[in-house]
Tab-separated table of C-alpha atoms and ligand atoms in Angstrom:
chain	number	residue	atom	x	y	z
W	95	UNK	CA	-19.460	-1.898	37.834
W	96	UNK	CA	-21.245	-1.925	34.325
W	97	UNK	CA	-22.191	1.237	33.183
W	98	UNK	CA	-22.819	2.157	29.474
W	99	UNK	CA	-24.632	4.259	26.894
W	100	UNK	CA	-25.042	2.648	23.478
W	101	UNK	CA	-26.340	4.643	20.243
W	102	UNK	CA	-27.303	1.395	18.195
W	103	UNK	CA	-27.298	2.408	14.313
W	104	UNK	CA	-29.703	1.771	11.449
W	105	UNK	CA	-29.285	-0.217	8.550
W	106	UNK	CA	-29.673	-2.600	6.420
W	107	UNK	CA	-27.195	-5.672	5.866
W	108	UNK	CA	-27.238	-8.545	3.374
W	109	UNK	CA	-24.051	-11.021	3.178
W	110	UNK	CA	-23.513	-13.905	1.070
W	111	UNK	CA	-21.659	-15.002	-2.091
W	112	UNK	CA	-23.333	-13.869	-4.723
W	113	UNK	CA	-25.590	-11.586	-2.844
W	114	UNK	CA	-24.742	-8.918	-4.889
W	115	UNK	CA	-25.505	-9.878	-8.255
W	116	UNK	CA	-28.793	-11.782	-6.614
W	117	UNK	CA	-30.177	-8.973	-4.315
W	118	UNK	CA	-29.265	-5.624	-6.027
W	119	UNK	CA	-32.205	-5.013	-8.205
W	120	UNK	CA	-34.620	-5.455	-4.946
W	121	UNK	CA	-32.385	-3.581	-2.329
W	122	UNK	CA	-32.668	-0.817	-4.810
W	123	UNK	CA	-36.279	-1.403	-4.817
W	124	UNK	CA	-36.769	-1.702	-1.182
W	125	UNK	CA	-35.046	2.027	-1.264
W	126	UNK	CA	-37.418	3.061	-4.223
W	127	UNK	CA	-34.402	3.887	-6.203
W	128	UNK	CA	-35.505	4.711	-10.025
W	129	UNK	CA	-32.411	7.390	-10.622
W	130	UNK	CA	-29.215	6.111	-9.396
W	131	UNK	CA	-26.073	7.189	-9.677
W	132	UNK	CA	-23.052	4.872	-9.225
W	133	UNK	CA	-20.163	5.754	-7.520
W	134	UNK	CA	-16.631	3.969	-8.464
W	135	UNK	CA	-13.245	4.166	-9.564
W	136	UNK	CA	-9.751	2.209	-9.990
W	137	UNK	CA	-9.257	-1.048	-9.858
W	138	UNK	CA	-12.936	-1.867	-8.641
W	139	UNK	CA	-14.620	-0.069	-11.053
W	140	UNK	CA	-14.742	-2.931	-13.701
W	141	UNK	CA	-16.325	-4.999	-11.125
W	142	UNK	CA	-18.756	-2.152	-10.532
W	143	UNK	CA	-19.686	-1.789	-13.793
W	144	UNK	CA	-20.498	-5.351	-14.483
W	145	UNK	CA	-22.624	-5.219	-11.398
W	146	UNK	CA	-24.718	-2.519	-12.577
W	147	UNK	CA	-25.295	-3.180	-16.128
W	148	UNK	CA	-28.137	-5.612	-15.767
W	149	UNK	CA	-29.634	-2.342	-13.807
W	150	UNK	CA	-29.803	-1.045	-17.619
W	151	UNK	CA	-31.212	2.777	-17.588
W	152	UNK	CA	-31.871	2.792	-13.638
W	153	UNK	CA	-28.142	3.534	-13.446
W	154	UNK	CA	-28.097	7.420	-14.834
W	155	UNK	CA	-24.538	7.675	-15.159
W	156	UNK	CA	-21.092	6.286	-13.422
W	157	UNK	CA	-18.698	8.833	-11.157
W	158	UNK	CA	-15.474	6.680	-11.828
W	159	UNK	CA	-13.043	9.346	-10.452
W	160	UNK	CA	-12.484	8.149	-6.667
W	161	UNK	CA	-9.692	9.169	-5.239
W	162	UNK	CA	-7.835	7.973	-1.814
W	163	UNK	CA	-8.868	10.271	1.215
W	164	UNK	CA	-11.332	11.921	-0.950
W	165	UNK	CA	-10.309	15.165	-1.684
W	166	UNK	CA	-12.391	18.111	-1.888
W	167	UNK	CA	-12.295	18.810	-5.459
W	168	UNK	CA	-13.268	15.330	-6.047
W	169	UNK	CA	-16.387	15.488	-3.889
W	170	UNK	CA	-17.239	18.385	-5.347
W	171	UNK	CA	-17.419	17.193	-8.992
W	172	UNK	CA	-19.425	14.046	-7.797
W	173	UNK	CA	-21.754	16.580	-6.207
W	174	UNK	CA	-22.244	18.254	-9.108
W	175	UNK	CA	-23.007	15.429	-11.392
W	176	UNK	CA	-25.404	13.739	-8.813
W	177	UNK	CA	-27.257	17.099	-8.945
W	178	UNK	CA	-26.915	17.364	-12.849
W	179	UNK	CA	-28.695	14.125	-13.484
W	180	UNK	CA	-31.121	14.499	-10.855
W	181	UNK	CA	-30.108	11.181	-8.790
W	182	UNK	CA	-32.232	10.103	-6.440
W	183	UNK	CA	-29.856	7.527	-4.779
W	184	UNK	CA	-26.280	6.694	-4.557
W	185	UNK	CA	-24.619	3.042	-5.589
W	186	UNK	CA	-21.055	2.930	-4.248
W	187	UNK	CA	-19.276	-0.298	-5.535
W	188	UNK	CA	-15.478	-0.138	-4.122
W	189	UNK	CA	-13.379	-0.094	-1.330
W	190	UNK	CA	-13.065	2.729	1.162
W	191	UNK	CA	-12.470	5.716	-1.075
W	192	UNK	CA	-15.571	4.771	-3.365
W	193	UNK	CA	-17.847	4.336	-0.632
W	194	UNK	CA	-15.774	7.737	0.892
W	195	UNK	CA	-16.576	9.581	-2.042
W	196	UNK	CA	-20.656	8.587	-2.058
W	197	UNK	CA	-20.458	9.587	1.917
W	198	UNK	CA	-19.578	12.986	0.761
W	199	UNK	CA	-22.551	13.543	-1.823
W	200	UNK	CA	-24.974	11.705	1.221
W	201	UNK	CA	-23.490	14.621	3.403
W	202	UNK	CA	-24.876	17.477	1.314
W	203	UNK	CA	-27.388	15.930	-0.497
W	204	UNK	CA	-29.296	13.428	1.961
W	205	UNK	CA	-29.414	10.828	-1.114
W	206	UNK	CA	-29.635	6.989	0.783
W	207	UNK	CA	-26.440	5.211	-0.612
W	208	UNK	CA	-26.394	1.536	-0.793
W	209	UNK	CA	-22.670	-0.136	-0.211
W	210	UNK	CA	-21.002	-2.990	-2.039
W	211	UNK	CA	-17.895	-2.970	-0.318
W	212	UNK	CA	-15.060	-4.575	-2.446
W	213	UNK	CA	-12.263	-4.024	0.019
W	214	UNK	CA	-11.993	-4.977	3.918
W	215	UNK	CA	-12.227	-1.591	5.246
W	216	UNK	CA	-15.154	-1.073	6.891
W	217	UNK	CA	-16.162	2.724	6.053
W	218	UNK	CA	-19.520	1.009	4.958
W	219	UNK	CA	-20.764	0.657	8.491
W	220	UNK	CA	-20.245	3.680	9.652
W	221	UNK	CA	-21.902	7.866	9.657
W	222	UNK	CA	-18.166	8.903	9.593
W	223	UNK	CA	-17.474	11.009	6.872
W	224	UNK	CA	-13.825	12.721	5.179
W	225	UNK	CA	-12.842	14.787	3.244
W	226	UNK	CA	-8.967	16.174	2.150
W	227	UNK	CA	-7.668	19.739	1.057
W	228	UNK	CA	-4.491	20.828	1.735
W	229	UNK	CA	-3.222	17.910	2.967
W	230	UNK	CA	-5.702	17.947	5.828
W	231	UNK	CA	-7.946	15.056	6.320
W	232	UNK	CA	-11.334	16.834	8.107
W	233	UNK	CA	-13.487	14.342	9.075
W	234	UNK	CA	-16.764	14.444	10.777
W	235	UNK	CA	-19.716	12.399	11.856
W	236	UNK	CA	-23.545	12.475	10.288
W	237	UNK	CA	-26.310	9.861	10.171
W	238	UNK	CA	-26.765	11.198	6.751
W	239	UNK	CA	-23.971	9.376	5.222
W	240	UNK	CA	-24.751	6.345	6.826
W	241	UNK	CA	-25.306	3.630	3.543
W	242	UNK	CA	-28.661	2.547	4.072
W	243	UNK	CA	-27.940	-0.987	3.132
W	244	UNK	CA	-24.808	-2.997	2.594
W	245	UNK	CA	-24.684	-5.753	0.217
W	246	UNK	CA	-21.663	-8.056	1.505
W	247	UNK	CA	-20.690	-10.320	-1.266
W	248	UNK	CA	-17.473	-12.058	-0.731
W	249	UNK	CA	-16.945	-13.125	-4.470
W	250	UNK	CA	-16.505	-9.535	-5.580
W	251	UNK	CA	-13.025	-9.309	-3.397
W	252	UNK	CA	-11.690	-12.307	-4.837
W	253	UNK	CA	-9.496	-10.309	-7.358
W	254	UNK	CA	-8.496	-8.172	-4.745
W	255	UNK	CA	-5.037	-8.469	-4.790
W	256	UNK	CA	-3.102	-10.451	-1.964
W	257	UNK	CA	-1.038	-7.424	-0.737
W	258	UNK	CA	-3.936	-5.272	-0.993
W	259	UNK	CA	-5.953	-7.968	0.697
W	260	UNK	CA	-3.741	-8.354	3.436
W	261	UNK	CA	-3.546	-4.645	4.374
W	262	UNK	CA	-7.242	-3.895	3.750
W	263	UNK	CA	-7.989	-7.235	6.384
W	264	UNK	CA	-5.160	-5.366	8.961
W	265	UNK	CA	-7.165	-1.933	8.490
W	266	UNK	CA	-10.567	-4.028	9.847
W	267	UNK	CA	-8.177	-5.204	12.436
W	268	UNK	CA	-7.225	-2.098	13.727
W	269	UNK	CA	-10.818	-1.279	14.163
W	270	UNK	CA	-11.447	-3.993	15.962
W	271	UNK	CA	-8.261	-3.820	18.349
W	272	UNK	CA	-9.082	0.052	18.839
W	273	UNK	CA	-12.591	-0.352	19.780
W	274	UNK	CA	-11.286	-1.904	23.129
W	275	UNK	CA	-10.692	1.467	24.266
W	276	UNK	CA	-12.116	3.690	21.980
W	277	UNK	CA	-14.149	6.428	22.956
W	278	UNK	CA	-17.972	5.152	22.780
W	279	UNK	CA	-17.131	1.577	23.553
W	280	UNK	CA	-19.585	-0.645	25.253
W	281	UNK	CA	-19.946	-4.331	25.302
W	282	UNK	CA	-21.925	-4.811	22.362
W	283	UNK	CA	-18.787	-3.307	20.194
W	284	UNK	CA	-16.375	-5.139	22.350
W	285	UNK	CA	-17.982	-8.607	21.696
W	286	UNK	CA	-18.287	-7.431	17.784
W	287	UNK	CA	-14.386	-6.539	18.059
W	288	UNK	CA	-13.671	-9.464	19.655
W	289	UNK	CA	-15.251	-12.063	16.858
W	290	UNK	CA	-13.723	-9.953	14.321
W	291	UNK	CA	-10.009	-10.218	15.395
W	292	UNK	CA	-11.305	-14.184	15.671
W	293	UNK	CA	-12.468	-14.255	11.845
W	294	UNK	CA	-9.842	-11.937	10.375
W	295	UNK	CA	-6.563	-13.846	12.107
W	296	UNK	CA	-8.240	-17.106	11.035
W	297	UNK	CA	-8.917	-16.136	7.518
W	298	UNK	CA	-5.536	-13.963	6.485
W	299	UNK	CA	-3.033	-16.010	6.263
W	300	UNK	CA	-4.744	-18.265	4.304
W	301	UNK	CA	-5.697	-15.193	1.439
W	302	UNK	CA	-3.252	-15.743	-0.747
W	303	UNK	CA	-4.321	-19.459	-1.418
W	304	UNK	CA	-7.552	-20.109	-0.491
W	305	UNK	CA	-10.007	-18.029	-2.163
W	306	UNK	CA	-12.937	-19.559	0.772
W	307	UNK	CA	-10.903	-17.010	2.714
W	308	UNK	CA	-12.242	-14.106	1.276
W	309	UNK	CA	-16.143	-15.073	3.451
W	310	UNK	CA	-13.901	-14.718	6.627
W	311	UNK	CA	-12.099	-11.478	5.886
W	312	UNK	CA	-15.823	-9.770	4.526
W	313	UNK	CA	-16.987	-11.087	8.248
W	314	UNK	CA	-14.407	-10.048	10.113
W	315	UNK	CA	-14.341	-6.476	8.241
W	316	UNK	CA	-18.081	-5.943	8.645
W	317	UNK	CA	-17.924	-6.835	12.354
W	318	UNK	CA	-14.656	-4.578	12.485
W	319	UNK	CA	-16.677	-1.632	10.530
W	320	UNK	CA	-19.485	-2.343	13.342
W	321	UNK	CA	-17.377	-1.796	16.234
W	322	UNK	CA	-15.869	1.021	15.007
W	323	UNK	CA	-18.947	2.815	13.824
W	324	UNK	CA	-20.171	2.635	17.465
W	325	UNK	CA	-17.050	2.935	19.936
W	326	UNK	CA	-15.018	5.440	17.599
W	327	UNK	CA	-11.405	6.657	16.785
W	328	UNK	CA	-8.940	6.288	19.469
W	329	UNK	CA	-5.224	7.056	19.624
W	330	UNK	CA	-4.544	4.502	16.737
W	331	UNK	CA	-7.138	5.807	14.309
W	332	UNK	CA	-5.961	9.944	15.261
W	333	UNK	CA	-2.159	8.674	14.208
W	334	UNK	CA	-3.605	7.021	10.880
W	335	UNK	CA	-5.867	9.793	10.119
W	336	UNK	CA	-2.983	12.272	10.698
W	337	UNK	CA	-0.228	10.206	8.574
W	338	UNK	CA	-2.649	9.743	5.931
W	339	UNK	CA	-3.804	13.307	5.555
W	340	UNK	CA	-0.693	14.835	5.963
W	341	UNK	CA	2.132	12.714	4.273
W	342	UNK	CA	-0.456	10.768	1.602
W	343	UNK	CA	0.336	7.394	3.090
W	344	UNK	CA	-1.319	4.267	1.844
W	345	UNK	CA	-3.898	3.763	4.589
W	346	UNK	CA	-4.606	0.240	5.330
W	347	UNK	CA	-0.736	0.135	5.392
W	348	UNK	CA	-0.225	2.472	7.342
W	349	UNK	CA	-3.002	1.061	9.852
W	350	UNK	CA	-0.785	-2.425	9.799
W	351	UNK	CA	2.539	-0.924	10.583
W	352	UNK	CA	0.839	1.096	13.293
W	353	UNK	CA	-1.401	-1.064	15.031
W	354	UNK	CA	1.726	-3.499	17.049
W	355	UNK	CA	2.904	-0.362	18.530
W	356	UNK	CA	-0.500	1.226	19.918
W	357	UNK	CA	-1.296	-1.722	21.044
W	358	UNK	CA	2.500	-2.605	22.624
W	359	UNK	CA	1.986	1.280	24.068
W	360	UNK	CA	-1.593	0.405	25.790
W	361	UNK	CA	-1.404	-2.755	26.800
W	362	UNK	CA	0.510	-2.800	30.235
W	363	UNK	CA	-2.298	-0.183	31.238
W	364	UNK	CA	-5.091	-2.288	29.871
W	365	UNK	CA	-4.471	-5.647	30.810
W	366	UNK	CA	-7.802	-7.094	30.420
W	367	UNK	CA	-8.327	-5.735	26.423
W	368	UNK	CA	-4.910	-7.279	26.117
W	369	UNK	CA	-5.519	-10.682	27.159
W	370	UNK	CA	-9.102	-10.518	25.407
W	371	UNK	CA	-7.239	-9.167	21.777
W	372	UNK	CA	-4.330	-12.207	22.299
W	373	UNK	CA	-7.026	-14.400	23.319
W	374	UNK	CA	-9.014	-14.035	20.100
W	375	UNK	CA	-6.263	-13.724	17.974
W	376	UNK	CA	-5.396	-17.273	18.721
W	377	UNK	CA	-9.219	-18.202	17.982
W	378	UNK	CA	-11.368	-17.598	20.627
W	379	UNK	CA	-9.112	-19.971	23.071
W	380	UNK	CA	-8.680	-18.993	26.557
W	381	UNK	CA	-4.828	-20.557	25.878
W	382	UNK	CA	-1.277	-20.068	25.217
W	383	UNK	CA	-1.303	-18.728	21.279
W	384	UNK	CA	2.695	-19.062	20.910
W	385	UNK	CA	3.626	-15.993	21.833
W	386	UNK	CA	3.241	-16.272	25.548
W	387	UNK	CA	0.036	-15.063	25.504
W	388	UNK	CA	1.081	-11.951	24.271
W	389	UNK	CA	-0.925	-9.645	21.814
W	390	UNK	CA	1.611	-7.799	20.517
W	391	UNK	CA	3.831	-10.672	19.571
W	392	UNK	CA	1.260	-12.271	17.649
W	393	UNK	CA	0.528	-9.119	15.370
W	394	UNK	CA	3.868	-8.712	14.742
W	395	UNK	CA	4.377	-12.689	13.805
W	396	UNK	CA	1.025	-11.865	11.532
W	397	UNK	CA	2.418	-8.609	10.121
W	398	UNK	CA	5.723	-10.337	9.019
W	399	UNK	CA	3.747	-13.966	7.703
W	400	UNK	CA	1.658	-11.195	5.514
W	401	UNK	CA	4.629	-9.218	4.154
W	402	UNK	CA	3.398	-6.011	5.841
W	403	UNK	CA	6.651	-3.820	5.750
W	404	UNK	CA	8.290	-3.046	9.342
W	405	UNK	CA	8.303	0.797	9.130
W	406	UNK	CA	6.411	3.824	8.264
W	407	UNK	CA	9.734	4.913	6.439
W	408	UNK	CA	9.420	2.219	4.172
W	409	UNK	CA	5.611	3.516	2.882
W	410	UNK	CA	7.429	7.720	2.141
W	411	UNK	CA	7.018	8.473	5.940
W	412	UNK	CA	10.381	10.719	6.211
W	413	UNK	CA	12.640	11.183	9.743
W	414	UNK	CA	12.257	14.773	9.711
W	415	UNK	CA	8.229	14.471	9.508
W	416	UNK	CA	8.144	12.242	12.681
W	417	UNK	CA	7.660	14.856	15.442
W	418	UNK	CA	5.527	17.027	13.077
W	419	UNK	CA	3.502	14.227	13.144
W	420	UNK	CA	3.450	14.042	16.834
W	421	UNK	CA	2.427	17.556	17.343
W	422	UNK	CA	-0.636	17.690	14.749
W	423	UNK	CA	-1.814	14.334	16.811
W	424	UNK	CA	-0.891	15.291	20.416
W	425	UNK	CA	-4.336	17.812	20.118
W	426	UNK	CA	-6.634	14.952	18.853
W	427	UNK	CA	-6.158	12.045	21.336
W	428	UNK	CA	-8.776	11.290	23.000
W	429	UNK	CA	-8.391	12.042	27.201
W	430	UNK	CA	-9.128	8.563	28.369
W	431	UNK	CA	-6.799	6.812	26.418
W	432	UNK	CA	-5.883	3.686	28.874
W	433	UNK	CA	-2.109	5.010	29.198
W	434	UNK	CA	-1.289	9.009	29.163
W	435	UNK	CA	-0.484	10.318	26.235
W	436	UNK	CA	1.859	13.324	26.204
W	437	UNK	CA	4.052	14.897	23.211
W	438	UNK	CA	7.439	13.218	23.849
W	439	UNK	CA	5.266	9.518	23.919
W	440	UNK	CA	3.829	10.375	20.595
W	441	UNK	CA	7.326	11.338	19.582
W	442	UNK	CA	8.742	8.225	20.438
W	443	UNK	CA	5.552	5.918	19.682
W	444	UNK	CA	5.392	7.106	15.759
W	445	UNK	CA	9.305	7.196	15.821
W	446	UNK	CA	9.685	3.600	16.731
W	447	UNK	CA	6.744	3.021	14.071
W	448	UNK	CA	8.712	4.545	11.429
W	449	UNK	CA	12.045	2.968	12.127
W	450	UNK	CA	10.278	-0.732	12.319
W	451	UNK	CA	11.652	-1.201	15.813
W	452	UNK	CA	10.223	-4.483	17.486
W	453	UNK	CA	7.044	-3.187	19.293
W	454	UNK	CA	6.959	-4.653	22.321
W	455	UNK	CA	4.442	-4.671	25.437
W	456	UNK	CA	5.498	-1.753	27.305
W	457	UNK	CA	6.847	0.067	23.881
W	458	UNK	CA	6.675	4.101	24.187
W	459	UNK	CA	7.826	4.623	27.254
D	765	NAD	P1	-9.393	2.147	-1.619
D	765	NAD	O1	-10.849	2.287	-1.721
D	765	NAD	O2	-8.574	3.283	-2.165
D	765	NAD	O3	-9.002	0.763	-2.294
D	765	NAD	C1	-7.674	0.282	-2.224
D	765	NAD	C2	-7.234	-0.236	-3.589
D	765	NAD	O4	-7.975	-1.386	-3.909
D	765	NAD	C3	-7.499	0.743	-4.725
D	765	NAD	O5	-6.385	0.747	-5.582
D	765	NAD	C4	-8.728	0.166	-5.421
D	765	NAD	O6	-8.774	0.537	-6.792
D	765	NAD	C5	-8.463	-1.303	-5.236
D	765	NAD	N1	-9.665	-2.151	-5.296
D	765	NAD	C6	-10.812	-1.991	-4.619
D	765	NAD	N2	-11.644	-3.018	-4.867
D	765	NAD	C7	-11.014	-3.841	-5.736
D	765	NAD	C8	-11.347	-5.088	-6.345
D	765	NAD	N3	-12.500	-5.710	-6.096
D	765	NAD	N4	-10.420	-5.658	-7.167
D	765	NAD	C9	-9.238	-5.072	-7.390
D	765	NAD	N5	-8.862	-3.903	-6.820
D	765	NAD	C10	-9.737	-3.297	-6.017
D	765	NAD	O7	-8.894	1.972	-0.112
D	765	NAD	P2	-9.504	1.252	1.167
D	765	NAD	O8	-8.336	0.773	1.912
D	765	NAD	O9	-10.597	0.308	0.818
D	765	NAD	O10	-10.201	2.456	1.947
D	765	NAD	C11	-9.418	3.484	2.467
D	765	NAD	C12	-10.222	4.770	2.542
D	765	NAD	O11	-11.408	4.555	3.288
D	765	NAD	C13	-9.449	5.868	3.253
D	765	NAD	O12	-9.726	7.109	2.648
D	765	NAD	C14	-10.031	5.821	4.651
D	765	NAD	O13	-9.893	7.026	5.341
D	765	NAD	C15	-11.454	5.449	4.374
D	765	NAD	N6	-12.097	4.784	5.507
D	765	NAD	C16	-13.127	5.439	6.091
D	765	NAD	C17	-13.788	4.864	7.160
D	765	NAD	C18	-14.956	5.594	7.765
D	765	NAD	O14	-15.571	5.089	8.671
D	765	NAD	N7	-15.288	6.757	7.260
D	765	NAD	C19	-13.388	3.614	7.640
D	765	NAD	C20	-12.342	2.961	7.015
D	765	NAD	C21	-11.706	3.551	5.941
């Protein structure tokens, strides 16, 4: 029996190479953007910068001090400078923490942001917001800190390193594979998910030599950022969010290493997101993709073709951290996770994660 509720969101989306260079000035317009302030930092932010300058005086001034996971102190001085030079709308160019960090003046300030997305992580399509202090990771959901428009430009991630490629194009995976029994799920996010895993296995393993891979990845991480914007976190994303928070763990890394296991720890109990996830992993065909037809055997082949590292313990993640880790996720899982989640599977689901033992269908138990 079908039966659904489906909270389509706003927004604007332009994709293309090139797009960004050709379309800023008028998405800006179409916003009536005359003070903006641009939000960057790290390695993107010379890419940003050469974006904006044919803006000239439209762009106010430059916050180049993101920072991963956005901490507090951070938001708060990009708060204050959006407020000290009067902007009236917010340019993030960057990956996740850039477009984090506009999310977080958009949360207190209502200013529309418009998102060039530089990485593959998806934070662009979505009203979730975070913020860290303490070495907690709050996060929270507004339509405020939605980006009005995204400008999708696959030539801006072609210096995106390979490695950082690779695990930014696993994050957008994870979305995908999670929204088959996340929360808010309906069919549109499912069919969404279900192209993405199709566009991101096709396109990265081909990253490292074939820059037409990037137009791929950019698809598959705006469909990923789609899915997960509508059918929400899930047991995968409360483990990420928790390691990442907690034990400042890179986080489309962690999101690689991760993702086998949740999925090797849900799949006997939800056969039919299993056979769909291995069935679009090998393209879209309804067929035998190596690996028996088994999801979690081709994620693993992909993780170790891409270099991802086998273990949590190999990103900082220590052994005596492992069940503290369990017990600040055991309260967050959401209750109709396809298999039952209880402390001591937590326990053994991030253990096996962090030792890099072979995830395999059935894993947790
Ligand atoms: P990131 O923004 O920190 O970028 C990763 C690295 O790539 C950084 O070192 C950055 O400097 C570099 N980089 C970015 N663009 C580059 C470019 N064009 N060339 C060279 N280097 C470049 O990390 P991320 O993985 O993109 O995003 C992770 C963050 O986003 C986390 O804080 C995560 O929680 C958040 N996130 C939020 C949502 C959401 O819906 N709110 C979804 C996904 C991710």
């Amino acid at each position: 029996m079908l039966e659904f509720q489906y909270q389509a969101l706003p927004g604007r989306v332009v994709f293309g190479a090139g797009a960004a260079r050709r379309e800023l000035a008028g998405e800006l317009d179409r916003l009536a953007a005359k003070r903006v302030l641009l939000v960057t930092g790290g390695s993107a932010e010379e890419t940003a910068r050469a974006l904006a300058d044919p803006l000239g005086e439209r762009v106010v001034t430059v916050f180049a001090g993101v920072r991963p996971h956005v901490p507090l102190r951070v938001a708060e001085a990009a708060r204050a400078l959006a407020a000290s030079v009067e902007a009236d709308a917010l340019l993030a160019v960057g990956g996740g923490s850039a477009v984090g960090t506009a999310k977080a003046i958009a949360l207190t300030t209502g200013l529309a942001i418009l998102a060039v997305p530089t990485t593959y992580a998806g934070s662009e399509m979505t009203s979730v917001w975070g913020l860290t202090e303490n070495n907690r990771k709050t996060t929270g959901t507004d339509p405020r800190v939605l980006p009005a428009t995204v400008i999708y430009d696959p030539e801006l991630t072609v210096g995106l390193p390979a490695r950082t490629s690779t695990a930014s194009g696993l994050n957008a995976m994870a979305h995908c594979v999670e929204a088959f029994w996340a929360p808010d799920r309906n069919p549109v996010s499912t069919l969404a998910a279900r192209e993405g895993i199709r566009a991101l296995a096709e396109a990265l393993p081909r990253v490292r030599h074939d820059p037409d891979a990037r137009e791929g990845l950019l698809y598959g991480a705006y469909l990923a950022g789609s899915a997960f914007a509508v059918a929400g976190s899930g047991l995968h994303h409360k483990i990420c969010h928790v390691l990442g928070g907690a034990y400042d763990l890179p986080h489309a890394l962690t999101h690689a290493v991760v993702l086998p296991h949740v999925l090797a720890f849900n799949a006997p109990c939800a056969p039919e997101a299993a056979a769909a996830i291995a069935e679009s992993l090998d393209g879209g065909h309804n067929g035998d993709n190596g690996n028996g037809g088994d999801p979690v055997a081709r994620l693993r082949a992909l993780n170790t073709e891409l270099g991802v590292p086998c273990g949590l313990r190999a990103l900082g993640l220590r052994a005596d951290q492992v069940f503290e880790a369990a017990e600040l996720v055991a309260p967050l899982v959401p209750e109709d996770n396809p298999r039952p989640v209880d402390l001591a599977a937590l326990r053994g689901l991030i253990h096996a994660a962090w030792a890099g033992t072979r995830a395999e269908a059935g894993g947790g138990k």
